[in-house]
Amino acid sequence: MHIIITMDLKPTIIIIEDEKEIAKFIDLELQAEGYNTIVTYDGVTGLSKFREFNPDLVILDLMLPVLDGIEVAKRIRKTSNTPIIILTAKDNVEDKVLGLDSGADDYLVKPFSIEELLARVRAHLRRVNPAVTGEVRVADLVMNLDGREVFRDGRRLDLSAKEFELLEIFARNPGKVFNRFEIEEKVWPEYTGGSNVVDVYVGYLRRKLELDGERRLIHTVRGVGYVLRKE
Ligand code: CA
């Protein structure tokens, strides 16, 4: 059993819908139910906000400007099993099949009842109980703990066992500063302290995490140790 560490216990839901009236309506209803919400009006912005905030669920319109819903769902699915509920105005079988094949979990045909949408949101959020998914997500980093796989913005990282263990400690505790001794004790209990193994391995991890020029995730805290921060 693994537990996701999140900074805020309220689930976050991203709405990607270009019809602003509908987006606003869903947004208000979800907020009234106590969810955090992010609203975007096109596929590209939606995808970039998805990567930035790692929401718990996606409500995705199919007909979107710039990048359509099918493509957005496919790209999300490359790195994440976050539930996706598709909204479609087109009540035909091809669109539903296409939507579900692209990786979406569910669909609703417009006009839909808000109560039905809310019920499905609850059902899908229950399904992705973190203890079941075994996934840790921070910023654009996704760690699949069961499959021992790591992705950064969709790019698969090839980590050694020790690198994975080290990254997991940081990813499970974003914002928490660890000193070298603490880390060494956890990951290299066979060492007696005072080695530079932590610095060496943080160096290895950074190289792999930042291979494509991505932003730094593991920061040095001078005189103390290291911390994983999103910025
Ligand atoms: Ca639309």
mmCIF file of C-alpha atoms and ligand atoms in Angstrom:
data_model
loop_
_atom_site.group_PDB
_atom_site.id
_atom_site.type_symbol
_atom_site.label_atom_id
_atom_site.label_comp_id
_atom_site.label_asym_id
_atom_site.label_seq_id
_atom_site.Cartn_x
_atom_site.Cartn_y
_atom_site.Cartn_z
ATOM 1 C CA MET A 1 0.000 0.000 0.000
ATOM 2 C CA HIS A 2 1.312 3.424 -0.926
ATOM 3 C CA ILE A 3 -0.037 6.786 0.023
ATOM 4 C CA ILE A 4 0.098 9.929 -2.052
ATOM 5 C CA ILE A 5 1.242 12.988 -0.190
ATOM 6 C CA THR A 6 -0.752 15.980 -1.275
ATOM 7 C CA MET A 7 -0.574 19.488 0.065
ATOM 8 C CA ASP A 8 -4.328 19.909 0.024
ATOM 9 C CA LEU A 9 -6.811 17.161 0.751
ATOM 10 C CA LYS A 10 -9.607 18.589 -1.371
ATOM 11 C CA PRO A 11 -9.526 16.927 -4.790
ATOM 12 C CA THR A 12 -8.603 19.216 -7.655
ATOM 13 C CA ILE A 13 -10.584 18.984 -10.881
ATOM 14 C CA ILE A 14 -9.632 20.573 -14.168
ATOM 15 C CA ILE A 15 -12.369 21.606 -16.572
ATOM 16 C CA ILE A 16 -11.358 21.882 -20.224
ATOM 17 C CA GLU A 17 -14.375 23.292 -22.024
ATOM 18 C CA ASP A 18 -14.535 26.106 -24.578
ATOM 19 C CA GLU A 19 -18.214 26.890 -24.031
ATOM 20 C CA LYS A 20 -17.707 29.378 -21.245
ATOM 21 C CA GLU A 21 -21.266 29.209 -19.934
ATOM 22 C CA ILE A 22 -21.013 25.456 -19.459
ATOM 23 C CA ALA A 23 -17.511 25.702 -18.008
ATOM 24 C CA LYS A 24 -18.668 28.325 -15.517
ATOM 25 C CA PHE A 25 -21.717 26.292 -14.538
ATOM 26 C CA ILE A 26 -19.675 23.123 -13.891
ATOM 27 C CA ASP A 27 -17.052 25.162 -12.077
ATOM 28 C CA LEU A 28 -19.560 26.675 -9.641
ATOM 29 C CA GLU A 29 -21.222 23.340 -8.967
ATOM 30 C CA LEU A 30 -17.908 21.618 -8.282
ATOM 31 C CA GLN A 31 -16.788 24.432 -5.988
ATOM 32 C CA ALA A 32 -20.074 24.170 -4.122
ATOM 33 C CA GLU A 33 -19.251 20.489 -3.563
ATOM 34 C CA GLY A 34 -15.924 21.493 -2.043
ATOM 35 C CA TYR A 35 -13.554 20.675 -4.911
ATOM 36 C CA ASN A 36 -10.658 22.825 -6.038
ATOM 37 C CA THR A 37 -11.143 23.721 -9.679
ATOM 38 C CA ILE A 38 -9.093 24.914 -12.623
ATOM 39 C CA VAL A 39 -10.936 26.128 -15.722
ATOM 40 C CA THR A 40 -9.393 26.291 -19.175
ATOM 41 C CA TYR A 41 -10.978 26.944 -22.571
ATOM 42 C CA ASP A 42 -8.728 25.148 -25.048
ATOM 43 C CA GLY A 43 -6.779 21.899 -25.317
ATOM 44 C CA VAL A 44 -3.261 23.299 -25.188
ATOM 45 C CA THR A 45 -3.867 25.406 -22.084
ATOM 46 C CA GLY A 46 -5.763 22.512 -20.531
ATOM 47 C CA LEU A 47 -2.862 20.152 -21.081
ATOM 48 C CA SER A 48 -0.326 22.592 -19.705
ATOM 49 C CA LYS A 49 -2.450 23.269 -16.611
ATOM 50 C CA PHE A 50 -2.890 19.536 -16.184
ATOM 51 C CA ARG A 51 0.879 19.102 -16.099
ATOM 52 C CA GLU A 52 1.344 22.056 -13.787
ATOM 53 C CA PHE A 53 -1.280 21.126 -11.191
ATOM 54 C CA ASN A 54 -1.664 17.351 -11.493
ATOM 55 C CA PRO A 55 -5.394 17.423 -10.813
ATOM 56 C CA ASP A 56 -7.271 14.409 -9.452
ATOM 57 C CA LEU A 57 -9.800 14.363 -12.273
ATOM 58 C CA VAL A 58 -10.320 15.863 -15.728
ATOM 59 C CA ILE A 59 -13.599 17.005 -17.262
ATOM 60 C CA LEU A 60 -12.883 17.284 -20.945
ATOM 61 C CA ASP A 61 -14.982 18.577 -23.804
ATOM 62 C CA LEU A 62 -14.331 16.797 -27.119
ATOM 63 C CA MET A 63 -14.725 19.678 -29.551
ATOM 64 C CA LEU A 64 -12.062 22.142 -28.454
ATOM 65 C CA PRO A 65 -10.035 24.801 -30.245
ATOM 66 C CA VAL A 66 -6.276 24.389 -30.817
ATOM 67 C CA LEU A 67 -6.054 20.770 -29.635
ATOM 68 C CA ASP A 68 -9.161 18.584 -29.576
ATOM 69 C CA GLY A 69 -10.332 16.543 -26.618
ATOM 70 C CA ILE A 70 -9.302 13.188 -28.112
ATOM 71 C CA GLU A 71 -5.727 14.376 -28.486
ATOM 72 C CA VAL A 72 -5.712 15.898 -24.996
ATOM 73 C CA ALA A 73 -6.932 12.602 -23.510
ATOM 74 C CA LYS A 74 -4.283 10.633 -25.404
ATOM 75 C CA ARG A 75 -1.494 12.899 -24.196
ATOM 76 C CA ILE A 76 -2.678 12.774 -20.597
ATOM 77 C CA ARG A 77 -2.818 8.985 -20.786
ATOM 78 C CA LYS A 78 0.817 8.725 -21.811
ATOM 79 C CA THR A 79 1.865 9.503 -18.266
ATOM 80 C CA SER A 80 -1.134 9.430 -15.991
ATOM 81 C CA ASN A 81 -4.148 7.376 -15.011
ATOM 82 C CA THR A 82 -6.063 10.398 -13.737
ATOM 83 C CA PRO A 83 -9.764 9.845 -14.479
ATOM 84 C CA ILE A 84 -11.071 11.660 -17.544
ATOM 85 C CA ILE A 85 -14.766 12.318 -18.078
ATOM 86 C CA ILE A 86 -15.548 13.408 -21.610
ATOM 87 C CA LEU A 87 -18.338 15.815 -22.458
ATOM 88 C CA THR A 88 -19.679 15.569 -25.945
ATOM 89 C CA ALA A 89 -22.472 17.234 -27.813
ATOM 90 C CA LYS A 90 -22.360 14.585 -30.460
ATOM 91 C CA ASP A 91 -24.508 11.675 -29.469
ATOM 92 C CA ASN A 92 -23.138 9.111 -31.837
ATOM 93 C CA VAL A 93 -21.379 5.841 -31.260
ATOM 94 C CA GLU A 94 -18.195 6.726 -33.159
ATOM 95 C CA ASP A 95 -17.434 9.678 -30.910
ATOM 96 C CA LYS A 96 -18.011 7.731 -27.737
ATOM 97 C CA VAL A 97 -15.820 4.877 -28.928
ATOM 98 C CA LEU A 98 -13.123 7.278 -30.085
ATOM 99 C CA GLY A 99 -13.262 9.074 -26.745
ATOM 100 C CA LEU A 100 -13.017 5.929 -24.691
ATOM 101 C CA ASP A 101 -10.305 4.500 -26.957
ATOM 102 C CA SER A 102 -8.269 7.649 -26.425
ATOM 103 C CA GLY A 103 -8.083 6.795 -22.749
ATOM 104 C CA ALA A 104 -11.106 8.551 -21.273
ATOM 105 C CA ASP A 105 -12.911 6.678 -18.518
ATOM 106 C CA ASP A 106 -16.416 7.949 -19.007
ATOM 107 C CA TYR A 107 -18.514 10.281 -21.119
ATOM 108 C CA LEU A 108 -21.611 12.400 -20.793
ATOM 109 C CA VAL A 109 -23.681 13.674 -23.675
ATOM 110 C CA LYS A 110 -24.736 17.321 -23.575
ATOM 111 C CA PRO A 111 -27.100 18.447 -22.260
ATOM 112 C CA PHE A 112 -26.394 16.404 -19.156
ATOM 113 C CA SER A 113 -27.752 16.697 -15.660
ATOM 114 C CA ILE A 114 -25.305 18.248 -13.218
ATOM 115 C CA GLU A 115 -26.332 15.684 -10.601
ATOM 116 C CA GLU A 116 -25.234 12.923 -12.922
ATOM 117 C CA LEU A 117 -21.918 14.622 -13.572
ATOM 118 C CA LEU A 118 -21.321 15.059 -9.834
ATOM 119 C CA ALA A 119 -22.186 11.419 -9.165
ATOM 120 C CA ARG A 120 -19.717 10.258 -11.797
ATOM 121 C CA VAL A 121 -17.045 12.585 -10.446
ATOM 122 C CA ARG A 122 -17.480 11.025 -6.990
ATOM 123 C CA ALA A 123 -17.390 7.509 -8.419
ATOM 124 C CA HIS A 124 -14.179 8.108 -10.360
ATOM 125 C CA LEU A 125 -12.474 9.837 -7.453
ATOM 126 C CA ARG A 126 -13.245 6.810 -5.275
ATOM 127 C CA ARG A 127 -11.763 4.552 -7.919
ATOM 128 C CA VAL A 128 -8.426 6.357 -7.874
ATOM 129 C CA ASN A 129 -7.967 6.138 -4.159
ATOM 130 C CA PRO A 130 -4.188 6.609 -3.878
ATOM 131 C CA ALA A 131 -3.785 3.411 -1.898
ATOM 132 C CA VAL A 132 -4.966 1.608 -5.014
ATOM 133 C CA THR A 133 -3.141 3.517 -7.746
ATOM 134 C CA GLY A 134 0.306 3.346 -6.145
ATOM 135 C CA GLU A 135 1.301 6.570 -7.821
ATOM 136 C CA VAL A 136 3.097 9.638 -6.525
ATOM 137 C CA ARG A 137 2.777 12.801 -8.575
ATOM 138 C CA VAL A 138 4.520 16.112 -8.034
ATOM 139 C CA ALA A 139 4.512 18.860 -10.644
ATOM 140 C CA ASP A 140 5.287 17.120 -13.966
ATOM 141 C CA LEU A 141 6.842 14.140 -12.211
ATOM 142 C CA VAL A 142 4.949 10.845 -12.057
ATOM 143 C CA MET A 143 6.301 7.922 -10.036
ATOM 144 C CA ASN A 144 4.583 4.589 -10.527
ATOM 145 C CA LEU A 145 5.583 2.796 -7.328
ATOM 146 C CA ASP A 146 4.320 -0.647 -8.273
ATOM 147 C CA GLY A 147 5.753 -0.631 -11.777
ATOM 148 C CA ARG A 148 8.908 1.192 -10.562
ATOM 149 C CA GLU A 149 8.581 3.635 -13.437
ATOM 150 C CA VAL A 150 9.236 7.368 -13.444
ATOM 151 C CA PHE A 151 8.114 9.951 -15.976
ATOM 152 C CA ARG A 152 8.931 13.607 -16.260
ATOM 153 C CA ASP A 153 6.546 15.517 -18.527
ATOM 154 C CA GLY A 154 5.902 12.267 -20.382
ATOM 155 C CA ARG A 155 9.563 11.339 -20.761
ATOM 156 C CA ARG A 156 10.435 7.992 -19.162
ATOM 157 C CA LEU A 157 13.437 8.150 -16.832
ATOM 158 C CA ASP A 158 15.808 5.254 -16.534
ATOM 159 C CA LEU A 159 16.683 5.158 -12.827
ATOM 160 C CA SER A 160 18.731 2.712 -10.810
ATOM 161 C CA ALA A 161 17.132 1.162 -7.703
ATOM 162 C CA LYS A 162 18.917 3.589 -5.367
ATOM 163 C CA GLU A 163 18.052 6.592 -7.519
ATOM 164 C CA PHE A 164 14.411 5.541 -7.463
ATOM 165 C CA GLU A 165 14.429 5.152 -3.685
ATOM 166 C CA LEU A 166 16.034 8.553 -3.235
ATOM 167 C CA LEU A 167 13.589 10.280 -5.579
ATOM 168 C CA GLU A 168 10.646 8.579 -3.841
ATOM 169 C CA ILE A 169 11.627 10.114 -0.502
ATOM 170 C CA PHE A 170 11.605 13.594 -2.037
ATOM 171 C CA ALA A 171 8.462 13.059 -4.126
ATOM 172 C CA ARG A 172 6.457 11.798 -1.173
ATOM 173 C CA ASN A 173 7.392 14.885 0.826
ATOM 174 C CA PRO A 174 7.419 17.892 -1.490
ATOM 175 C CA GLY A 175 8.581 21.019 0.321
ATOM 176 C CA LYS A 176 10.209 19.093 3.167
ATOM 177 C CA VAL A 177 13.912 19.715 3.634
ATOM 178 C CA PHE A 178 15.962 16.598 4.302
ATOM 179 C CA ASN A 179 19.474 16.685 5.680
ATOM 180 C CA ARG A 180 22.114 14.426 4.184
ATOM 181 C CA PHE A 181 22.323 12.246 7.263
ATOM 182 C CA GLU A 182 18.565 11.494 7.260
ATOM 183 C CA ILE A 183 18.673 10.509 3.606
ATOM 184 C CA GLU A 184 21.789 8.423 3.993
ATOM 185 C CA GLU A 185 20.197 6.554 6.878
ATOM 186 C CA LYS A 186 17.099 5.774 4.809
ATOM 187 C CA VAL A 187 18.660 4.848 1.492
ATOM 188 C CA TRP A 188 22.154 3.698 2.426
ATOM 189 C CA PRO A 189 21.823 2.271 5.952
ATOM 190 C CA GLU A 190 25.054 0.343 5.381
ATOM 191 C CA TYR A 191 27.007 3.620 5.364
ATOM 192 C CA THR A 192 28.033 5.062 8.695
ATOM 193 C CA GLY A 193 27.339 8.690 7.926
ATOM 194 C CA GLY A 194 29.551 11.457 6.670
ATOM 195 C CA SER A 195 29.971 10.014 3.185
ATOM 196 C CA ASN A 196 29.192 12.055 0.092
ATOM 197 C CA VAL A 197 26.934 9.363 -1.353
ATOM 198 C CA VAL A 198 23.825 11.570 -1.092
ATOM 199 C CA ASP A 199 25.432 14.448 -2.977
ATOM 200 C CA VAL A 200 26.674 12.092 -5.651
ATOM 201 C CA TYR A 201 23.246 10.522 -6.131
ATOM 202 C CA VAL A 202 21.390 13.838 -6.098
ATOM 203 C CA GLY A 203 23.768 14.773 -8.907
ATOM 204 C CA TYR A 204 22.845 11.627 -10.842
ATOM 205 C CA LEU A 205 19.135 12.282 -10.306
ATOM 206 C CA ARG A 206 19.331 15.899 -11.391
ATOM 207 C CA ARG A 207 21.109 14.929 -14.566
ATOM 208 C CA LYS A 208 18.301 12.502 -15.442
ATOM 209 C CA LEU A 209 15.485 14.766 -14.279
ATOM 210 C CA GLU A 210 16.798 17.729 -16.235
ATOM 211 C CA LEU A 211 17.976 15.917 -19.348
ATOM 212 C CA ASP A 212 15.639 17.890 -21.614
ATOM 213 C CA GLY A 213 16.358 21.189 -19.879
ATOM 214 C CA GLU A 214 13.434 20.810 -17.481
ATOM 215 C CA ARG A 215 13.213 23.017 -14.412
ATOM 216 C CA ARG A 216 15.105 21.945 -11.315
ATOM 217 C CA LEU A 217 13.023 19.894 -8.879
ATOM 218 C CA ILE A 218 15.578 18.903 -6.250
ATOM 219 C CA HIS A 219 17.083 22.031 -4.761
ATOM 220 C CA THR A 220 20.082 22.438 -2.486
ATOM 221 C CA VAL A 221 19.393 24.062 0.855
ATOM 222 C CA ARG A 222 22.764 25.494 1.782
ATOM 223 C CA GLY A 223 24.169 24.092 4.994
ATOM 224 C CA VAL A 224 21.228 21.732 5.440
ATOM 225 C CA GLY A 225 20.510 19.342 2.590
ATOM 226 C CA TYR A 226 17.975 19.008 -0.172
ATOM 227 C CA VAL A 227 14.317 19.661 -0.876
ATOM 228 C CA LEU A 228 11.962 18.900 -3.760
ATOM 229 C CA ARG A 229 10.151 22.055 -4.764
ATOM 230 C CA LYS A 230 7.790 22.560 -7.663
ATOM 231 C CA GLU A 231 9.029 25.979 -8.784
HETATM 232 CA CA CA B 1 -16.744 22.558 -27.378
#
